[in-house]
mmCIF file of C-alpha atoms in Angstrom:
data_model
loop_
_atom_site.group_PDB
_atom_site.id
_atom_site.type_symbol
_atom_site.label_atom_id
_atom_site.label_comp_id
_atom_site.label_asym_id
_atom_site.label_seq_id
_atom_site.Cartn_x
_atom_site.Cartn_y
_atom_site.Cartn_z
ATOM 1 C CA GLN Y 1 3.192 10.428 -13.711
ATOM 2 C CA LEU Y 2 0.621 8.628 -11.596
ATOM 3 C CA GLU Y 3 -2.144 8.798 -14.198
ATOM 4 C CA SER Y 4 0.094 7.034 -16.701
ATOM 5 C CA GLU Y 5 1.051 4.394 -14.098
ATOM 6 C CA LEU Y 6 -2.594 3.622 -13.346
ATOM 7 C CA PHE Y 7 -4.206 3.969 -16.748
ATOM 8 C CA GLY Y 8 -1.295 3.683 -19.180
ATOM 9 C CA HIS Y 9 -0.520 5.925 -22.133
ATOM 10 C CA ASP Y 10 -0.586 5.825 -25.919
ATOM 11 C CA GLU Y 11 2.256 6.618 -28.250
ATOM 12 C CA GLY Y 12 2.594 10.371 -28.585
ATOM 13 C CA ALA Y 13 0.853 11.159 -25.280
ATOM 14 C CA PHE Y 14 4.013 13.040 -24.313
ATOM 15 C CA PRO Y 15 7.435 13.427 -25.933
ATOM 16 C CA GLY Y 16 9.066 10.025 -26.379
ATOM 17 C CA ALA Y 17 5.999 8.086 -25.214
ATOM 18 C CA LYS Y 18 5.425 4.613 -26.588
ATOM 19 C CA THR Y 19 2.166 2.755 -25.920
ATOM 20 C CA ARG Y 20 2.174 1.170 -22.478
ATOM 21 C CA PRO Y 21 -0.691 -0.366 -20.519
ATOM 22 C CA GLY Y 22 -1.200 0.861 -16.967
ATOM 23 C CA LEU Y 23 -1.633 -1.141 -13.784
ATOM 24 C CA ILE Y 24 -5.408 -1.293 -14.122
ATOM 25 C CA GLU Y 25 -5.227 -2.710 -17.626
ATOM 26 C CA GLN Y 26 -2.552 -5.208 -16.592
ATOM 27 C CA ALA Y 27 -4.685 -6.368 -13.655
ATOM 28 C CA ARG Y 28 -7.643 -7.486 -15.771
ATOM 29 C CA ASN Y 29 -9.793 -9.921 -13.810
ATOM 30 C CA GLY Y 30 -7.635 -9.236 -10.763
ATOM 31 C CA SER Y 31 -7.096 -6.613 -8.087
ATOM 32 C CA VAL Y 32 -5.157 -3.368 -7.708
ATOM 33 C CA LEU Y 33 -4.192 -1.994 -4.303
ATOM 34 C CA LEU Y 34 -4.124 1.792 -4.156
ATOM 35 C CA ASP Y 35 -2.202 2.589 -1.000
ATOM 36 C CA GLU Y 36 -2.563 6.043 0.543
ATOM 37 C CA ILE Y 37 -5.557 6.785 -1.697
ATOM 38 C CA GLU Y 38 -6.029 10.136 0.054
ATOM 39 C CA GLN Y 39 -2.961 11.446 -1.786
ATOM 40 C CA LEU Y 40 -4.536 10.956 -5.221
ATOM 41 C CA PRO Y 41 -4.940 14.373 -6.905
ATOM 42 C CA LEU Y 42 -8.561 15.483 -7.424
ATOM 43 C CA PRO Y 43 -8.443 15.233 -11.273
ATOM 44 C CA LEU Y 44 -7.161 11.660 -11.005
ATOM 45 C CA GLN Y 45 -9.868 10.908 -8.431
ATOM 46 C CA ALA Y 46 -12.425 11.866 -11.107
ATOM 47 C CA LYS Y 47 -10.844 9.484 -13.614
ATOM 48 C CA LEU Y 48 -10.774 6.674 -11.045
ATOM 49 C CA LEU Y 49 -14.436 7.336 -10.209
ATOM 50 C CA ARG Y 50 -15.377 7.074 -13.898
ATOM 51 C CA PHE Y 51 -13.564 3.748 -14.094
ATOM 52 C CA LEU Y 52 -15.323 2.438 -10.973
ATOM 53 C CA GLU Y 53 -18.741 3.489 -12.282
ATOM 54 C CA GLU Y 54 -18.361 2.446 -15.923
ATOM 55 C CA GLY Y 55 -15.658 -0.216 -15.842
ATOM 56 C CA ALA Y 56 -13.870 1.705 -18.586
ATOM 57 C CA PHE Y 57 -10.973 4.137 -18.820
ATOM 58 C CA ARG Y 58 -8.806 5.828 -21.401
ATOM 59 C CA ARG Y 59 -5.068 5.673 -21.591
ATOM 60 C CA LEU Y 60 -3.342 9.028 -21.417
ATOM 61 C CA GLY Y 61 -3.414 10.508 -24.934
ATOM 62 C CA SER Y 62 -6.157 8.165 -26.192
ATOM 63 C CA THR Y 63 -9.725 8.728 -27.323
ATOM 64 C CA HIS Y 64 -10.722 5.051 -27.066
ATOM 65 C CA ASP Y 65 -12.255 3.421 -24.030
ATOM 66 C CA ILE Y 66 -10.728 0.256 -22.613
ATOM 67 C CA HIS Y 67 -12.931 -1.994 -20.500
ATOM 68 C CA ALA Y 68 -11.453 -3.911 -17.599
ATOM 69 C CA ASP Y 69 -12.894 -5.996 -14.795
ATOM 70 C CA VAL Y 70 -10.665 -5.032 -11.880
ATOM 71 C CA ARG Y 71 -11.264 -4.957 -8.137
ATOM 72 C CA ILE Y 72 -9.907 -1.785 -6.544
ATOM 73 C CA ILE Y 73 -8.679 -2.070 -2.966
ATOM 74 C CA ALA Y 74 -7.981 1.314 -1.416
ATOM 75 C CA ALA Y 75 -5.935 1.784 1.737
ATOM 76 C CA THR Y 76 -5.348 4.867 3.831
ATOM 77 C CA HIS Y 77 -4.058 5.839 7.236
ATOM 78 C CA ARG Y 78 -6.351 8.871 7.357
ATOM 79 C CA ASP Y 79 -10.059 9.247 7.944
ATOM 80 C CA LEU Y 80 -11.365 9.803 4.402
ATOM 81 C CA SER Y 81 -14.561 11.419 5.685
ATOM 82 C CA ASP Y 82 -12.349 14.163 7.196
ATOM 83 C CA GLU Y 83 -10.550 14.482 3.838
ATOM 84 C CA VAL Y 84 -13.944 14.888 2.134
ATOM 85 C CA LEU Y 85 -14.953 17.637 4.585
ATOM 86 C CA ALA Y 86 -11.618 19.391 3.984
ATOM 87 C CA GLY Y 87 -12.208 19.292 0.203
ATOM 88 C CA ARG Y 88 -9.193 17.078 -0.478
ATOM 89 C CA PHE Y 89 -11.147 13.972 -1.440
ATOM 90 C CA ARG Y 90 -14.207 13.614 -3.649
ATOM 91 C CA ARG Y 91 -17.386 12.740 -1.772
ATOM 92 C CA ASP Y 92 -18.723 10.581 -4.624
ATOM 93 C CA LEU Y 93 -15.465 8.605 -4.806
ATOM 94 C CA TYR Y 94 -15.508 8.194 -1.031
ATOM 95 C CA TYR Y 95 -18.964 6.604 -1.161
ATOM 96 C CA ARG Y 96 -18.020 4.454 -4.154
ATOM 97 C CA LEU Y 97 -14.948 3.104 -2.321
ATOM 98 C CA SER Y 98 -16.706 2.712 1.048
ATOM 99 C CA VAL Y 99 -18.720 -0.328 0.009
ATOM 100 C CA LEU Y 100 -16.741 -2.487 2.413
ATOM 101 C CA GLN Y 101 -14.480 -0.959 5.035
ATOM 102 C CA ILE Y 102 -11.966 -2.901 7.079
ATOM 103 C CA VAL Y 103 -10.483 -0.882 9.912
ATOM 104 C CA ILE Y 104 -7.169 -2.179 11.190
ATOM 105 C CA PRO Y 105 -6.059 -0.499 14.406
ATOM 106 C CA PRO Y 106 -2.503 0.850 14.474
ATOM 107 C CA LEU Y 107 0.213 -1.507 15.678
ATOM 108 C CA ARG Y 108 0.603 0.461 18.920
ATOM 109 C CA GLU Y 109 -2.951 -0.679 19.777
ATOM 110 C CA ARG Y 110 -2.194 -4.309 18.859
ATOM 111 C CA ARG Y 111 0.902 -5.036 20.932
ATOM 112 C CA ALA Y 112 -0.016 -8.729 21.048
ATOM 113 C CA ASP Y 113 0.643 -8.887 17.263
ATOM 114 C CA ILE Y 114 4.219 -7.586 17.482
ATOM 115 C CA ALA Y 115 5.885 -10.921 18.263
ATOM 116 C CA ALA Y 116 4.000 -12.735 15.478
ATOM 117 C CA LEU Y 117 4.889 -10.000 12.987
ATOM 118 C CA ALA Y 118 8.516 -9.982 14.119
ATOM 119 C CA TYR Y 119 8.781 -13.741 13.566
ATOM 120 C CA TYR Y 120 7.096 -13.407 10.184
ATOM 121 C CA PHE Y 121 9.614 -10.744 9.142
ATOM 122 C CA VAL Y 122 12.494 -12.899 10.431
ATOM 123 C CA ALA Y 123 11.241 -15.744 8.206
ATOM 124 C CA CYS Y 124 11.119 -13.342 5.240
ATOM 125 C CA PHE Y 125 14.638 -12.087 5.939
ATOM 126 C CA ASN Y 126 15.877 -15.659 6.302
ATOM 127 C CA ARG Y 127 14.717 -16.334 2.747
ATOM 128 C CA THR Y 128 15.938 -13.115 1.168
ATOM 129 C CA LEU Y 129 19.242 -12.899 3.053
ATOM 130 C CA SER Y 130 19.978 -16.660 3.115
ATOM 131 C CA ARG Y 131 20.000 -16.711 6.898
ATOM 132 C CA ASP Y 132 18.764 -19.261 9.379
ATOM 133 C CA VAL Y 133 17.662 -17.238 12.398
ATOM 134 C CA GLN Y 134 15.423 -19.470 14.513
ATOM 135 C CA ALA Y 135 14.603 -17.307 17.508
ATOM 136 C CA ILE Y 136 14.276 -13.758 18.741
ATOM 137 C CA ALA Y 137 15.764 -13.037 22.144
ATOM 138 C CA PRO Y 138 13.059 -12.338 24.756
ATOM 139 C CA GLU Y 139 14.845 -9.082 25.600
ATOM 140 C CA ALA Y 140 14.609 -8.038 21.945
ATOM 141 C CA LEU Y 141 10.888 -8.842 21.853
ATOM 142 C CA ALA Y 142 10.360 -6.791 25.015
ATOM 143 C CA VAL Y 143 12.108 -3.825 23.383
ATOM 144 C CA LEU Y 144 10.039 -4.235 20.208
ATOM 145 C CA GLU Y 145 6.807 -4.435 22.191
ATOM 146 C CA ALA Y 146 7.674 -1.241 24.099
ATOM 147 C CA GLN Y 147 8.061 0.893 20.958
ATOM 148 C CA PRO Y 148 5.283 3.292 19.830
ATOM 149 C CA TRP Y 149 5.485 2.122 16.158
ATOM 150 C CA ALA Y 150 4.169 5.305 14.558
ATOM 151 C CA GLY Y 151 5.042 3.735 11.212
ATOM 152 C CA ASN Y 152 3.074 0.594 12.062
ATOM 153 C CA ALA Y 153 4.139 -2.755 10.575
ATOM 154 C CA ARG Y 154 6.225 -1.034 7.899
ATOM 155 C CA GLU Y 155 8.404 0.517 10.578
ATOM 156 C CA LEU Y 156 8.697 -2.817 12.399
ATOM 157 C CA ARG Y 157 9.718 -4.485 9.133
ATOM 158 C CA ALA Y 158 12.307 -1.775 8.429
ATOM 159 C CA VAL Y 159 13.840 -2.165 11.897
ATOM 160 C CA GLY Y 160 13.897 -5.927 11.433
ATOM 161 C CA SER Y 161 15.531 -5.509 8.030
ATOM 162 C CA ASP Y 162 18.233 -3.289 9.502
ATOM 163 C CA VAL Y 163 18.930 -5.846 12.224
ATOM 164 C CA GLY Y 164 18.759 -8.724 9.738
ATOM 165 C CA HIS Y 165 21.479 -7.149 7.621
ATOM 166 C CA LEU Y 166 23.735 -6.802 10.667
ATOM 167 C CA MET Y 167 23.341 -10.362 11.958
ATOM 168 C CA GLY Y 168 25.217 -13.457 10.961
ATOM 169 C CA ASN Y 169 23.779 -16.922 10.321
ATOM 170 C CA ASN Y 170 22.145 -18.906 13.107
ATOM 171 C CA GLU Y 171 22.232 -15.945 15.477
ATOM 172 C CA MET Y 172 19.448 -14.976 17.743
ATOM 173 C CA MET Y 173 18.264 -11.451 17.130
ATOM 174 C CA PRO Y 174 20.427 -9.212 19.292
ATOM 175 C CA ARG Y 175 18.891 -6.768 21.724
ATOM 176 C CA ILE Y 176 17.681 -3.642 19.944
ATOM 177 C CA ASP Y 177 18.257 -0.411 21.855
ATOM 178 C CA GLY Y 178 16.847 2.929 20.792
ATOM 179 C CA THR Y 179 14.572 1.719 17.963
#
């Protein structure tokens, strides 16, 4: 359950539960990234809001407050103001999270970034797959740059991972058709 992941739970909170700190408690004096914040259920939004306002939360099944100094970074691919108007996101949480907004345009609007991201992902795959790919064929880059990338950088990374698993050592990235 998401509430338990974020805030932890005490022994007896549910059958078989043993005390376990959540991500927020584990991140003391650090940061937690909440990706796709718009999908957080409304009751959990209320609990997150309380934590943001008071710096305290309760583990699931507990009656004791735990204080934690944690920076919350929230990410979304939707317009949260539209989610507020539709009643799917709390207005007060929206304003609490909107202290600093960084808008990153979708990858399809940043075609100049595709080559740099592709090379970054190749370097990552080289490390994880013990490969030594040094270059990406210009034809492959042209194909990558022509894609709509609805899934943004995650989709580009997934395509690169698929290709990385198919390549051998010291190979240039083969041409990618139909990605």
